[in-house]
Tab-separated table of C-alpha atoms in Angstrom:
chain	number	residue	atom	x	y	z
A	1	MET	CA	92.609	101.456	121.032
A	2	LEU	CA	95.650	99.128	120.795
A	3	ARG	CA	94.184	96.170	122.624
A	4	ASN	CA	90.516	96.875	119.364
A	5	LEU	CA	93.168	97.081	117.092
A	6	LEU	CA	94.798	93.875	117.611
A	7	ILE	CA	91.120	92.360	118.496
A	8	GLY	CA	89.729	94.071	115.367
A	9	LEU	CA	92.566	93.049	113.213
A	10	SER	CA	92.126	89.343	114.779
A	11	ILE	CA	88.490	89.159	113.855
A	12	VAL	CA	89.408	90.090	110.087
A	13	VAL	CA	92.271	87.941	109.721
A	14	VAL	CA	90.353	84.846	111.002
A	15	THR	CA	86.802	85.462	108.303
A	16	ALA	CA	89.380	86.525	105.765
A	17	GLY	CA	91.424	83.213	106.313
A	18	ALA	CA	88.389	81.811	106.400
A	19	ALA	CA	87.270	82.834	102.670
A	20	ALA	CA	90.180	82.765	101.019
A	21	ALA	CA	90.791	78.310	101.812
A	22	GLN	CA	87.886	78.220	99.693
A	23	THR	CA	89.514	78.981	97.126
A	24	ALA	CA	93.548	77.322	95.822
A	25	ALA	CA	96.270	80.088	94.527
A	26	PRO	CA	95.737	79.935	90.642
A	27	ALA	CA	98.358	77.319	89.248
A	28	GLY	CA	101.193	79.780	87.797
A	29	GLY	CA	100.053	82.743	89.924
A	30	ILE	CA	99.681	84.425	93.415
A	31	LYS	CA	96.417	85.196	94.960
A	32	ARG	CA	96.010	87.541	97.000
A	33	THR	CA	93.794	88.758	99.143
A	34	PRO	CA	93.176	92.337	100.549
A	35	LEU	CA	92.536	92.494	104.451
A	36	GLN	CA	93.098	96.337	105.233
A	37	ASP	CA	94.701	99.650	104.068
A	38	VAL	CA	95.277	101.794	107.219
A	39	LYS	CA	96.265	105.576	107.443
A	40	PHE	CA	99.812	106.332	109.165
A	41	PRO	CA	101.031	109.518	109.983
A	42	ALA	CA	104.552	110.772	108.367
A	43	GLY	CA	102.984	110.029	104.653
A	44	TYR	CA	103.114	106.002	105.402
A	45	HIS	CA	99.963	103.315	104.976
A	46	ILE	CA	99.741	99.528	106.070
A	47	VAL	CA	98.918	97.402	103.661
A	48	THR	CA	97.495	93.720	105.408
A	49	VAL	CA	96.730	91.097	103.019
A	50	VAL	CA	96.349	87.093	102.598
A	51	ALA	CA	98.746	85.943	100.308
A	52	GLU	CA	98.491	81.898	98.016
A	53	ILE	CA	100.976	80.930	95.895
A	54	GLY	CA	101.056	77.306	94.264
A	55	PRO	CA	102.673	74.019	94.328
A	56	ASN	CA	106.859	74.446	93.711
A	57	GLN	CA	106.363	78.143	92.071
A	58	LEU	CA	108.713	81.498	92.974
A	59	ALA	CA	106.565	84.361	94.156
A	60	GLY	CA	109.242	86.633	91.634
A	61	ARG	CA	112.211	88.460	92.663
A	62	HIS	CA	110.962	92.734	93.504
A	63	THR	CA	111.286	94.771	96.584
A	64	HIS	CA	108.982	96.850	98.656
A	65	PRO	CA	109.449	99.952	99.847
A	66	GLY	CA	109.204	99.818	103.040
A	67	VAL	CA	109.003	97.444	106.134
A	68	ASP	CA	107.727	93.608	104.542
A	69	THR	CA	106.834	91.397	107.975
A	70	GLY	CA	104.551	88.381	107.579
A	71	TYR	CA	103.221	85.173	109.510
A	72	VAL	CA	102.527	81.860	107.665
A	73	LEU	CA	99.527	80.636	107.382
A	74	ASP	CA	99.417	77.366	106.025
A	75	GLY	CA	102.429	75.329	103.950
A	76	GLU	CA	105.582	75.541	103.470
A	77	ALA	CA	108.541	77.704	101.409
A	78	THR	CA	111.573	78.890	101.338
A	79	LEU	CA	112.298	82.833	101.976
A	80	LEU	CA	115.487	83.828	99.480
A	81	VAL	CA	116.619	87.371	100.323
A	82	GLU	CA	119.707	88.770	98.991
A	83	GLY	CA	122.669	89.224	100.938
A	84	GLN	CA	120.975	86.738	104.211
A	85	PRO	CA	121.256	82.725	104.707
A	86	ASP	CA	118.201	80.857	102.758
A	87	LYS	CA	115.521	80.896	105.349
A	88	MET	CA	112.940	78.095	105.663
A	89	MET	CA	108.985	79.004	106.866
A	90	LYS	CA	106.143	76.120	107.461
A	91	ALA	CA	103.006	77.207	109.429
A	92	GLY	CA	103.373	79.033	112.003
A	93	ASP	CA	106.698	80.800	110.919
A	94	SER	CA	107.320	84.695	110.860
A	95	TYR	CA	109.747	86.506	108.553
A	96	ALA	CA	111.132	90.047	108.266
A	97	VAL	CA	112.382	91.673	105.163
A	98	PRO	CA	114.377	95.305	105.179
A	99	ALA	CA	112.998	98.054	102.982
A	100	GLY	CA	114.710	97.710	99.296
A	101	VAL	CA	116.063	94.562	99.830
A	102	PRO	CA	115.086	91.844	96.291
A	103	HIS	CA	113.568	88.642	97.897
A	104	ASP	CA	111.488	86.040	96.426
A	105	VAL	CA	109.323	82.424	97.920
A	106	LYS	CA	109.980	79.304	96.137
A	107	THR	CA	107.638	77.328	97.826
A	108	GLY	CA	107.369	73.991	98.516
A	109	ASP	CA	104.974	70.396	97.519
A	110	LYS	CA	101.931	72.177	99.301
A	111	GLY	CA	102.211	75.713	98.444
A	112	LEU	CA	102.452	78.485	100.780
A	113	LYS	CA	99.361	80.757	102.324
A	114	LEU	CA	100.373	83.724	104.545
A	115	MET	CA	99.757	86.698	105.906
A	116	ALA	CA	101.414	90.036	104.696
A	117	VAL	CA	101.924	93.247	106.744
A	118	TYR	CA	103.960	96.049	104.451
A	119	VAL	CA	104.671	99.603	105.383
A	120	VAL	CA	104.739	101.506	102.542
A	121	GLU	CA	105.466	105.152	101.894
A	122	ASP	CA	101.839	106.965	100.903
A	123	GLY	CA	102.285	107.204	96.819
A	124	LYS	CA	104.894	104.207	95.957
A	125	PRO	CA	103.853	101.085	94.909
A	126	VAL	CA	103.510	97.969	97.310
A	127	ALA	CA	105.913	95.826	95.268
A	128	THR	CA	108.469	96.248	93.009
A	129	PRO	CA	109.977	93.539	90.787
A	130	ALA	CA	113.864	93.221	90.729
A	131	PRO	CA	116.351	92.663	88.595
A	132	LYS	CA	117.952	89.444	88.857
């Protein structure tokens, strides 16, 4: 069953990635392409998206009510996680941000495209702006 889930997720990611590659991220914002929202036991759900951020931008300091993990598909950026050293990311790198920890992403000259997976408590937003 896990094997089938992973194969299905791979197909969705490849298909969505090809569609998202046809349009660039907006100059002043983030483009999110939802891939799936899967109900999970104990009052959680798992949200998977492809996110694109244009060149030389900040995503905006924010938090998530659960773990934020992801994989960089294209471009490069610096992950700015409160209490941790800045982490340079490029295509092929993965990351994880603990629940509730303020963080931001600063893109480089090419912008950034990544697949993000969020574990979200039912009834809570995927992301919330964090004070500076």
